[in-house]
Coordinates of C-alpha atoms in Angstrom, one line a residue:
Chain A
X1 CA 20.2 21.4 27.8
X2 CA 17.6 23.3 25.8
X3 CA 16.9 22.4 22.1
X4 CA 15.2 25.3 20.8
X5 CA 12.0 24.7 18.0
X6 CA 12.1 27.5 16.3
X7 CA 14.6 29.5 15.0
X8 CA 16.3 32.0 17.8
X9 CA 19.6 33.4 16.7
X10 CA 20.6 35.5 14.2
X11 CA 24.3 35.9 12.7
X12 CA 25.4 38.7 10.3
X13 CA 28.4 38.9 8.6
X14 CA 29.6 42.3 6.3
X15 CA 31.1 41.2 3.1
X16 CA 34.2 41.8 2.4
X17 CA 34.0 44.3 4.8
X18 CA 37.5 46.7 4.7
X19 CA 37.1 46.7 0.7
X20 CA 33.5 47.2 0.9
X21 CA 33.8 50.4 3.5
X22 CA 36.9 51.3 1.3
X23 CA 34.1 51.7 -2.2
X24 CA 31.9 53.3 0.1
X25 CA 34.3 56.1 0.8
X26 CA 35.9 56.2 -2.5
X27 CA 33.5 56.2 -5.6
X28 CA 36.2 55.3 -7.9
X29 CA 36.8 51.9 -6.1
X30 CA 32.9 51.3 -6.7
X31 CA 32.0 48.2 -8.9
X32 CA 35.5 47.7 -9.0
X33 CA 37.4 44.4 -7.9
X34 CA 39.6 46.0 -4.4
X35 CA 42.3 44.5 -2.7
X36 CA 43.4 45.7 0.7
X37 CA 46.9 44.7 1.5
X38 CA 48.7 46.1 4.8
X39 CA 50.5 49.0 3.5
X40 CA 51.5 50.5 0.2
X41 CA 53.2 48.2 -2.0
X42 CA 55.3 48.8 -5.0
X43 CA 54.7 46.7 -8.3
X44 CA 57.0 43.5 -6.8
X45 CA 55.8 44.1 -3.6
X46 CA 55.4 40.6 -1.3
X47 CA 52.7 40.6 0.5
X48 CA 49.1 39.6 0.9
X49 CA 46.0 40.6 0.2
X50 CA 43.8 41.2 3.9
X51 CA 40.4 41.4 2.4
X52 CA 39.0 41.9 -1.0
X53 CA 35.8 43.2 -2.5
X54 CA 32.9 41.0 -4.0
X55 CA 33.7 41.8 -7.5
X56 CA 37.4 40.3 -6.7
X57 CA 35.9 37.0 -4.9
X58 CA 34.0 36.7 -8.0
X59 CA 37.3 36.7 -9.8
X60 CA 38.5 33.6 -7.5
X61 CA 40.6 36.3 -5.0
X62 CA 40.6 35.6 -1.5
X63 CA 41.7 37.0 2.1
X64 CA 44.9 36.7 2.7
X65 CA 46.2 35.6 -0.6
X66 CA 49.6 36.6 -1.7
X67 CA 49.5 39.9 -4.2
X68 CA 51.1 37.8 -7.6
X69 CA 48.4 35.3 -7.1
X70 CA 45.6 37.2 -6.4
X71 CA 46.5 39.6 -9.6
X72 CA 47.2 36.3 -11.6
X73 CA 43.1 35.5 -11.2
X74 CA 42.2 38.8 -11.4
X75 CA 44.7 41.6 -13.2
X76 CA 42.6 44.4 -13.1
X77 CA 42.8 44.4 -9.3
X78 CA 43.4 47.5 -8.1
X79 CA 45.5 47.3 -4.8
X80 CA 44.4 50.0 -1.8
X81 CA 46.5 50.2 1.6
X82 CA 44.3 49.7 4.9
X83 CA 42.7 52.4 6.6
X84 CA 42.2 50.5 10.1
X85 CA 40.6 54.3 11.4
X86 CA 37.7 53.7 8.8
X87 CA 36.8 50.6 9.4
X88 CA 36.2 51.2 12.5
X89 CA 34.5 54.3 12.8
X90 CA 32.2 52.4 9.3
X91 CA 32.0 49.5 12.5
X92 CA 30.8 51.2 14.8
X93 CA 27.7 53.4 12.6
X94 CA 27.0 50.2 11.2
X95 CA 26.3 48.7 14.9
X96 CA 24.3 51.8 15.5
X97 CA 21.9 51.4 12.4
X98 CA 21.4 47.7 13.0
X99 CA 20.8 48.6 16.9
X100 CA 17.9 50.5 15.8
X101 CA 16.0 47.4 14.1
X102 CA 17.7 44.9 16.7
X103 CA 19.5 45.0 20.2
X104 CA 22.8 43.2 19.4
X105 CA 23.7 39.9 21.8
X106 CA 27.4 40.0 20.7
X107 CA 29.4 41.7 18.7
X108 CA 32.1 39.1 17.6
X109 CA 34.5 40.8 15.3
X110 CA 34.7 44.2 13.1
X111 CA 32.6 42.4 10.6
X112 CA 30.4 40.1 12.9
X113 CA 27.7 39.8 15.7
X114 CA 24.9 38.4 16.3
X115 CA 21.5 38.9 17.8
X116 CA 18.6 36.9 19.5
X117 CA 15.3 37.0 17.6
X118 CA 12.4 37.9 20.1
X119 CA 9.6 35.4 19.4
X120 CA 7.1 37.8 17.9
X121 CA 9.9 37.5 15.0
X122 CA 10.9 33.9 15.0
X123 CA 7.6 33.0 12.6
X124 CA 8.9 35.0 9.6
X125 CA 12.7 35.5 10.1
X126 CA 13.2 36.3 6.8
X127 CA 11.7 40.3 7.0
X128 CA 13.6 40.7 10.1
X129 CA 16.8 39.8 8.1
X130 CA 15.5 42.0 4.6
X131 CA 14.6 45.0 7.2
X132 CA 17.9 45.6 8.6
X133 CA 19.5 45.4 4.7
X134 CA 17.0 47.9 3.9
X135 CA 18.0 49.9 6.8
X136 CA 21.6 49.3 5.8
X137 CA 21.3 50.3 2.2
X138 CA 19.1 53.1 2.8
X139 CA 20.9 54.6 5.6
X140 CA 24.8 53.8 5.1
X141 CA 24.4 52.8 0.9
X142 CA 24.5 50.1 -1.1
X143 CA 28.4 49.4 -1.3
X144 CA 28.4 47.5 2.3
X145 CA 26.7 44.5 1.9
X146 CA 26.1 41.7 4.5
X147 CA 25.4 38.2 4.5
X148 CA 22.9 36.8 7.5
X149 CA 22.7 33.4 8.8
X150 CA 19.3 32.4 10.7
X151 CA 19.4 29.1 13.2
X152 CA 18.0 27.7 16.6
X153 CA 21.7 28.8 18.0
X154 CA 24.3 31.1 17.1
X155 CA 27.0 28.3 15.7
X156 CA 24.3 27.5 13.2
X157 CA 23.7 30.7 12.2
X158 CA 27.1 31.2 11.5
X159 CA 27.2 28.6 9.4
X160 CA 24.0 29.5 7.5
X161 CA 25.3 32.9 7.3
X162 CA 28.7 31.4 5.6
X163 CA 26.6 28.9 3.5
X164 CA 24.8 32.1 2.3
X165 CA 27.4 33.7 1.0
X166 CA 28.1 32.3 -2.4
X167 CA 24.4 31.4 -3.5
X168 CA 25.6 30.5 -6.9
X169 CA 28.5 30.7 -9.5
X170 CA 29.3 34.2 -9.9
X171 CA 27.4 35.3 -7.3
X172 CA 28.8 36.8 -4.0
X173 CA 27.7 38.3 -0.5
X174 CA 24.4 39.7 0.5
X175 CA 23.0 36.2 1.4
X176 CA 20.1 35.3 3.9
X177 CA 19.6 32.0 4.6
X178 CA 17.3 30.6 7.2
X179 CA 17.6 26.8 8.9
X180 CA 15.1 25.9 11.0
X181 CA 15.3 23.5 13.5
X182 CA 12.3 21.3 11.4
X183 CA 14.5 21.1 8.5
X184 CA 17.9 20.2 10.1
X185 CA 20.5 18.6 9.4
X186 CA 19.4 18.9 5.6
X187 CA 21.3 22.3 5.0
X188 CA 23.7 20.9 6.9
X189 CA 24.6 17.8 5.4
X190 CA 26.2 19.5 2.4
X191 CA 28.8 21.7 4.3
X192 CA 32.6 20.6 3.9
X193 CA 34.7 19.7 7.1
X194 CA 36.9 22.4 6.3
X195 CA 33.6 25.1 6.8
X196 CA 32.8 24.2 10.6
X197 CA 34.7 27.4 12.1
X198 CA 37.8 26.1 14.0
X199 CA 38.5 23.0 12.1
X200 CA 41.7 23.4 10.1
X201 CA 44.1 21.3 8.4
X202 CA 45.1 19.8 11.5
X203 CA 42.1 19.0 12.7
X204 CA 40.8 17.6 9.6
X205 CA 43.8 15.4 9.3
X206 CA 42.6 13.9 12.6
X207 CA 39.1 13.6 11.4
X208 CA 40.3 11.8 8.6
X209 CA 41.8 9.3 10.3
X210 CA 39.0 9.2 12.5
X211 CA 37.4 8.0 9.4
X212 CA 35.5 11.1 9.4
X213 CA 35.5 12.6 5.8
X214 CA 32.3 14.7 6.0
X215 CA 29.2 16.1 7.8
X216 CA 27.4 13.4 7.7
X217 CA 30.2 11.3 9.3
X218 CA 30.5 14.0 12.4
X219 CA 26.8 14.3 12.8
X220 CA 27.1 10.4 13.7
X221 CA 29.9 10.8 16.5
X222 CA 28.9 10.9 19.9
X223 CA 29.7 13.8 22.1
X224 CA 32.8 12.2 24.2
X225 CA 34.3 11.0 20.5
X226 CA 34.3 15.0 19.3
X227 CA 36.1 16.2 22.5
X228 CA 38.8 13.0 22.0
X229 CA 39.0 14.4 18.4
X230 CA 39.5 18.1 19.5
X231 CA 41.1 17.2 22.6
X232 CA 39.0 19.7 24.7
X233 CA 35.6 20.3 25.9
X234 CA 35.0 22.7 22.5
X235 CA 34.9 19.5 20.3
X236 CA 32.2 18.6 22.8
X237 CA 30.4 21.9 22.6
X238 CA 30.3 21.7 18.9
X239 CA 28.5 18.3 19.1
X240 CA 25.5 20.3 20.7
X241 CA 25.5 22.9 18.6
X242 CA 25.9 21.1 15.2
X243 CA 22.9 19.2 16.8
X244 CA 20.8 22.3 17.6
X245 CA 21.1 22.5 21.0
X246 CA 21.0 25.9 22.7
X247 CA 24.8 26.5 23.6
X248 CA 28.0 28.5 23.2
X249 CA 30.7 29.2 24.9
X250 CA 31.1 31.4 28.1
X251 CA 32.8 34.5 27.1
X252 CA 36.8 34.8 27.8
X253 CA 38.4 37.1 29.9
X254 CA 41.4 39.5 28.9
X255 CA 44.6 37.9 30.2
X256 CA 47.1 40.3 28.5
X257 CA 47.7 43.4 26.2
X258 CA 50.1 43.5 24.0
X259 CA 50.7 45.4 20.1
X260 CA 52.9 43.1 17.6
X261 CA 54.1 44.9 14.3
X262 CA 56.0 44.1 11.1
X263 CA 58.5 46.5 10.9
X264 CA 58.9 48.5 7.4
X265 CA 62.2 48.1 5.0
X266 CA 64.6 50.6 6.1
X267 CA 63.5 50.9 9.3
X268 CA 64.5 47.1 10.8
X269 CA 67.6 48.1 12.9
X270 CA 68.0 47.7 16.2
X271 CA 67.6 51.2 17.4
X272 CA 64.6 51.2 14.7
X273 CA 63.2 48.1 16.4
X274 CA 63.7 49.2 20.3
X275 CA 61.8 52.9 19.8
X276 CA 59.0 51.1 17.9
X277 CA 58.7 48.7 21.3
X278 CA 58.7 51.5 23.6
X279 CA 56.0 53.6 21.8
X280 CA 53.5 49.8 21.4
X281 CA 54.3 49.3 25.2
X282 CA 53.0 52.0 25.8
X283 CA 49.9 52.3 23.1
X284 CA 49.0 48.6 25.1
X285 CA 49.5 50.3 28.8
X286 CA 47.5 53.1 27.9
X287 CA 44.7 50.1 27.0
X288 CA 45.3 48.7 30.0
X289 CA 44.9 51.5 32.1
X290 CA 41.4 52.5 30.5
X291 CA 40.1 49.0 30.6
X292 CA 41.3 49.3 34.5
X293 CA 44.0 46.6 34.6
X294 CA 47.3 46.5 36.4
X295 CA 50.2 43.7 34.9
X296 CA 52.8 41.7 36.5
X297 CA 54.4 40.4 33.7
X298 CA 56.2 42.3 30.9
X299 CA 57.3 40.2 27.6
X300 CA 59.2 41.5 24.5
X301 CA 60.0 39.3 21.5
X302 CA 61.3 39.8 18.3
X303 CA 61.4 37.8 15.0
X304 CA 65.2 38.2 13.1
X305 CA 67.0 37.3 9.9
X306 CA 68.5 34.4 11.9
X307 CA 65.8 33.7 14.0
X308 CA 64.2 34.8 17.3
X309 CA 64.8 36.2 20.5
X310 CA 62.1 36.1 23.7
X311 CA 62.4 37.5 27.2
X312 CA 60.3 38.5 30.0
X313 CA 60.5 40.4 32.8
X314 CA 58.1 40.9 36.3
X315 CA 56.5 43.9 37.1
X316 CA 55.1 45.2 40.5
X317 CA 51.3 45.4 39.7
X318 CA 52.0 48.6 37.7
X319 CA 50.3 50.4 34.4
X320 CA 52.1 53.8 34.4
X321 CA 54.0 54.6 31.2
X322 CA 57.7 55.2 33.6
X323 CA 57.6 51.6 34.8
X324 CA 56.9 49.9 32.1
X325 CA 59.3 51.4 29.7
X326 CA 61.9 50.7 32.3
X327 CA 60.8 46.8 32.0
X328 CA 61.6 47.0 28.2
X329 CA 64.5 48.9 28.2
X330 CA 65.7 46.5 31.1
X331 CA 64.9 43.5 28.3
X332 CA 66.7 44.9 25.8
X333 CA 69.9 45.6 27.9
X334 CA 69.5 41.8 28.2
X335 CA 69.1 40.8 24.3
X336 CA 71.8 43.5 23.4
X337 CA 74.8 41.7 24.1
X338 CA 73.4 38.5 22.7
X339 CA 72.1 40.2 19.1
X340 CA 74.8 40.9 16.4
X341 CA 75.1 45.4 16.3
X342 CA 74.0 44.7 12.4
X343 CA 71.1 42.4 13.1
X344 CA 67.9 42.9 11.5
X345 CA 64.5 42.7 12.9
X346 CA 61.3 42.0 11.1
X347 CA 59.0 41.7 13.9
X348 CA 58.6 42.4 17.4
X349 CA 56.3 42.5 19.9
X350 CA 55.4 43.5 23.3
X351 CA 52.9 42.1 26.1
X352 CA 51.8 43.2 29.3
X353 CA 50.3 39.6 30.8
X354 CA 49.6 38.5 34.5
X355 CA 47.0 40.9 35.1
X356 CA 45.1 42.5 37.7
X357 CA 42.6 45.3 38.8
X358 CA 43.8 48.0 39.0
X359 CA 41.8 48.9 42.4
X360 CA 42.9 45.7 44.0
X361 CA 46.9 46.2 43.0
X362 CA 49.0 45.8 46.6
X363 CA 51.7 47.8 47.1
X364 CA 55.3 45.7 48.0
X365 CA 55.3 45.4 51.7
X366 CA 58.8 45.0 51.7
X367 CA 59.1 48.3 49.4
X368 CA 61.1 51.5 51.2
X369 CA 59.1 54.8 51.6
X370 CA 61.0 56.1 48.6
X371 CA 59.8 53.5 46.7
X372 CA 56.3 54.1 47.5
X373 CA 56.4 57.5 46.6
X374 CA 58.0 57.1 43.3
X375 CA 55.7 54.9 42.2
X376 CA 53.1 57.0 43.4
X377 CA 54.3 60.1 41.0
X378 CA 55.0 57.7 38.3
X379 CA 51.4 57.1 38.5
X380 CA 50.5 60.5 39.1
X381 CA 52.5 62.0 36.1
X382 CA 50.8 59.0 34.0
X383 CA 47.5 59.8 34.5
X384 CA 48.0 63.6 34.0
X385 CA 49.6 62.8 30.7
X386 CA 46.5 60.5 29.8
X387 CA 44.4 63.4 30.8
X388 CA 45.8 66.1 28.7
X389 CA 46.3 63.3 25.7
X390 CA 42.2 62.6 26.1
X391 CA 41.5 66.5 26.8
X392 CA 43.3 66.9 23.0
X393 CA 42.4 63.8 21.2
X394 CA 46.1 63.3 20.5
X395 CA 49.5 62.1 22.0
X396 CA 49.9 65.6 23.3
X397 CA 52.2 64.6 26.1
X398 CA 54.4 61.6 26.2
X399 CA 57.4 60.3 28.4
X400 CA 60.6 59.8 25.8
X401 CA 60.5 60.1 22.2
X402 CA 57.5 59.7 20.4
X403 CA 58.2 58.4 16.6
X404 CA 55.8 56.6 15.1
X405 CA 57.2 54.2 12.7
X406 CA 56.0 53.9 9.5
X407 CA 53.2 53.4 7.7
X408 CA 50.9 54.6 10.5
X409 CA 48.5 52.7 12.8
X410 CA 50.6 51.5 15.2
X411 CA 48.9 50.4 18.2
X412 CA 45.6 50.6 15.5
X413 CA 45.7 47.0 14.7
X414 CA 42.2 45.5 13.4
X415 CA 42.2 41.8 14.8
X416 CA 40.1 38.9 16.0
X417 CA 40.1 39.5 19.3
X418 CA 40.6 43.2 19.6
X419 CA 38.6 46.4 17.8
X420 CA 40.4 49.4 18.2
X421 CA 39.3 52.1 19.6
X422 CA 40.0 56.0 18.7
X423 CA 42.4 56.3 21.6
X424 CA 44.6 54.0 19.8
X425 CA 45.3 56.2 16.7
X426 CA 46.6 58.7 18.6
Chain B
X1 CA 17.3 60.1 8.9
X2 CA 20.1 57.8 10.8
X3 CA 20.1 56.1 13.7
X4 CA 20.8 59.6 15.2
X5 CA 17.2 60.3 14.5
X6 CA 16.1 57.5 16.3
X7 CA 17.9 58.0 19.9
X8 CA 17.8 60.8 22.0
X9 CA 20.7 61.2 24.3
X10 CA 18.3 61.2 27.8
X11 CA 17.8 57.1 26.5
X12 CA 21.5 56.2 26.5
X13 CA 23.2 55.2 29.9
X14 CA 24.4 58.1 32.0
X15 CA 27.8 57.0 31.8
X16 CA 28.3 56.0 28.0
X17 CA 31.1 57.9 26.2
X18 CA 30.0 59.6 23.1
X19 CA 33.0 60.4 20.3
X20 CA 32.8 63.5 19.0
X21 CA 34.7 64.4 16.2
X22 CA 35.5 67.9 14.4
X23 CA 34.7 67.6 10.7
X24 CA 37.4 70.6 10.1
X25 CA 40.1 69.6 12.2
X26 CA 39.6 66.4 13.0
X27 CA 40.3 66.6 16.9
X28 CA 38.4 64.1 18.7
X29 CA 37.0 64.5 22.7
X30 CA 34.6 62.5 25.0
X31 CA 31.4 63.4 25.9
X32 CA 29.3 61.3 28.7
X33 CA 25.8 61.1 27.6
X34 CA 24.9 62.4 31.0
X35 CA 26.3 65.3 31.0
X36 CA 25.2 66.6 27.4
X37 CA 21.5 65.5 29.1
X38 CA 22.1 67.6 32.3
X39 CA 22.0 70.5 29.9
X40 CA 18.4 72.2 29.5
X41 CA 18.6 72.7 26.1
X42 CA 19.5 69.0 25.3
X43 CA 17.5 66.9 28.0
X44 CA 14.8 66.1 24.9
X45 CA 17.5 66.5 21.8
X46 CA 17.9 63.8 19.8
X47 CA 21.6 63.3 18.4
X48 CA 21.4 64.8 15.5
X49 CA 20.2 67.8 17.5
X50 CA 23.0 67.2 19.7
X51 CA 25.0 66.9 17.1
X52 CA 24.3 70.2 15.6
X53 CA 24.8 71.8 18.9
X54 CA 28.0 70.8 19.2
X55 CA 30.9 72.4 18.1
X56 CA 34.7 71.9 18.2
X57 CA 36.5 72.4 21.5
X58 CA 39.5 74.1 19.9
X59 CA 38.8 77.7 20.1
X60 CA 40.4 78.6 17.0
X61 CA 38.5 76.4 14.9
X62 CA 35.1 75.8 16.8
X63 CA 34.0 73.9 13.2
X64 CA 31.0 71.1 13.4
X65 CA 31.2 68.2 14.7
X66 CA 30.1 64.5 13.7
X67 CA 28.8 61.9 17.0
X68 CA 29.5 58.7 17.3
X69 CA 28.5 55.9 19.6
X70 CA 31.9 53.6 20.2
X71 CA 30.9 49.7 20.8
X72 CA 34.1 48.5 21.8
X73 CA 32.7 47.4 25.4
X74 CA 30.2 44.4 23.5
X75 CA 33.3 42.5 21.6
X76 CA 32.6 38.9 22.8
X77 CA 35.9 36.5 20.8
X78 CA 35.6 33.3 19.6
X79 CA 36.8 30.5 21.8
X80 CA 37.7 27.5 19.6
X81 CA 36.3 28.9 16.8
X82 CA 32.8 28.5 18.6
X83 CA 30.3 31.4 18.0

């Protein structure tokens, strides 16, 4: 395995991204401390804050803090409901002006990617890192700041990137900081536990019993000791890349789609609950179908006042919008009787899982010519309905009833492992 | 000048979907990047040329549109909180 010598990745990281595109839209939110919490809240409202702007983390506020807390450190914190459809139109101009200073490896989230750095860069790092902030601030503004992280592989980078972030006491964001391979593990060495992405409290229990209480101590393991600790080859990984070595991990393949949502007061029934699962099935089917998938396993659960409820059903290999709104309606026919008429539900969600491509789905050989020919106008009405809903830019055409609930965005969720895409607001 | 000043739509991938979005209306479409360059008078445009040629599918409004490159197709997760 390669150990590069020079530096060779580069990681950037917006700050506080959703509150920072939220000042750049909105020029009274500028310079101000911003909280974005899910939806519109009321004074007693209990919920969390998602992201906040640097003039909040200044203030001690931070992601995914609870609303009475985060006002406690800061009470002129002025609270703004998300607006997933900005953020990711903001995401994907901001890709387009770093594209034209860099070609991006990866991007890893709304808020992150990184890049390789082609050697005639790799001497002086540094001005490749101030020229796309310049392009950034002279193109998009000043109000959308980023922090990069500069490293001999992209887990270092991160980690610079992160380390960069709060330079000083009352100081936060727009970091650059550069560790190169000749000077490691130096920057390292200071870095809590708790900082190495993917360590949480669980893990760090574990490495304190290991009798592992800081960077130093992990540096020291061997490789086989860190995938004991972490009880998979990742714990391995790490070892190399906390080392320097040129690694990360292969990139993961969809196994499901699926659309999960809290459901808003007033609207927590069961009727409520069962039209919001029909219109995310869909939303996730019509994902499926674009990205060119096919499912074989349908799952519906949903989170109540006295507990849960979970059930799954199989599918034949199919994506249209009529088959798989059969599936959920057949699962709730199945929770019904077992769910009190006056239950409420909080949460639910929906997941299309067992997939597979959609040009190599088989017909059921065992399936009657009426059979085959009802799926094969199921699939036919589906796609003409995605075709006039793409010809339109809106859910022109749907099969049942169409009520989004609310509070908008559903099917628009901003996550880890998923950007949204314009389709998805419709 | 943006990155639309930069790239002109002949250099993008036949086959790339650009968003186009109605600044009056808001309706959103699909255009490939091949077919905006098939047409003579955009082969050479850059996209903010293209972008001023453009105009708003819906015949009643026909208002200006704004371009946008989607980069949904790079997203690459984290796998055990690895980079």
């Amino acid at each position: 395995m390669r150990q590069p010598t020079t530096v060779e990745r580069l990681y950037l990281d917006f700050d506080g991204f959703f509150a920072s595109v939220e000042q750049a839209a909105r020029p009274r939110l500028r310079g101000r401390p911003v909280g974005v919490v899910p939806f519109d809240v009321g004074p007693g409202a209990h919920t969390c804050i998602i992201a906040c702007s640097r003039e909040a983390k200044i203030r001690g506020v931070s992601n995914v803090m609870p609303v009475a807390e985060a006002r406690r450190l800061c009470p002129g914190l002025i609270l703004v409901p998300q607006s997933p459809d900005l953020y990711r139109r903001a995401h994907n101009a901001l890709i387009s002006e770093i594209e034209a200073v860099i070609p991006i490896d990866a991007v890893k989230s709304i808020d992150e990617l990184t890049c390789r750095i082609e050697p005639a860069h790799r001497p002086e790092p540094e001005a490749l890192g101030r020229r796309i902030k310049a392009r950034l601030r002279d193109h998009v503004g000043p109000w959308i700041t980023c922090s990069i992280g500069i490293a001999a592989n992209r887990q270092l980078a991160k980690m610079a990137c992160k380390a960069g972030k709060r330079p000083a006491p009352g100081l936060y964001g727009d970091g650059l900081t550069v560790w190169r391979p000749e000077d490691m593990p130096g920057p390292l060495l200071p870095v809590p536990l708790a900082d190495i992405p993917g360590v949480g409290a669980r893990l760090g229990r574990r490495l304190t019993l290991a009798g592992i209480y800081d960077m130093a101590g992990l540096l020291a393991t061997q490789p086989r000791q860190m995938r004991a600790l972490w009880g998979n080859v990742t714990g391995e990984r790490l070892w190399y890349a906390l080392h320097g070595y040129d690694i990360q991990t292969p990139p993961s393949g969809r196994s499901m789609y699926g659309h999960g949502r809290v459901l808003p007061p007033g609207h927590r029934t069961l009727d409520a609950a069962r039209e919001a699962s029909l219109l995310l099935l869909v939303k996730a089917a019509r994902r499926m179908r674009r990205d060119g998938w096919a499912a074989r396993r349908l799952s519906l659960w949903l989170s109540l006042q006295g507990g849960e409820w979970g059930g799954d059903t199989d599918l034949s290999e199919v994506g249209d919008d009529v088959s798989v709104r059969e599936g959920v309606r057949a699962l709730w026919r199945r929770a019904w009787p077992v769910l009190r008429p006056a239950e409420t539900v909080f949460r639910l969600g929906v997941t299309l899982s067992d997939l597979v491509p959609a040009s190599e789905q088989q017909q059921d050989l065992l399936a009657s010519p009426d059979d085959r020919r009802r799926r094969a106008r199921r699939e036919a009405a589906t796609a003409a309905v995605d075709a006039l809903n793409a010809r339109y830019g809106q859910t022109l055409v749907h099969f049942g009833l169409w009520r989004p609930p609310p509070g908008a965005y559903a099917g628009g969720k901003i996550s880890y492992t998923r950007i949204p895409s314009a389709e998805d607001f419709w | 000048m943006s990155w639309k000043a930069d790239l002109r739509v002949a250099d993008l991938e036949p086959a790339r979907a650009i968003e186009v979005t109605c600044r009056r209306c808001c309706k959103m479409r699909y255009e490939r990047a091949g077919v905006l360059a098939a047409r003579t008078e955009l082969a050479q445009a850059y996209l903010d040329e293209v972008e001023r040629a453009l105009r708003c599918h819906d015949r009643y409004c026909r208002g200006p549109v704004r371009i946008a490159l989607p980069h949904q197709g790079q997203l690459e997760g984290f796998v055990g909180g690895m980079a």
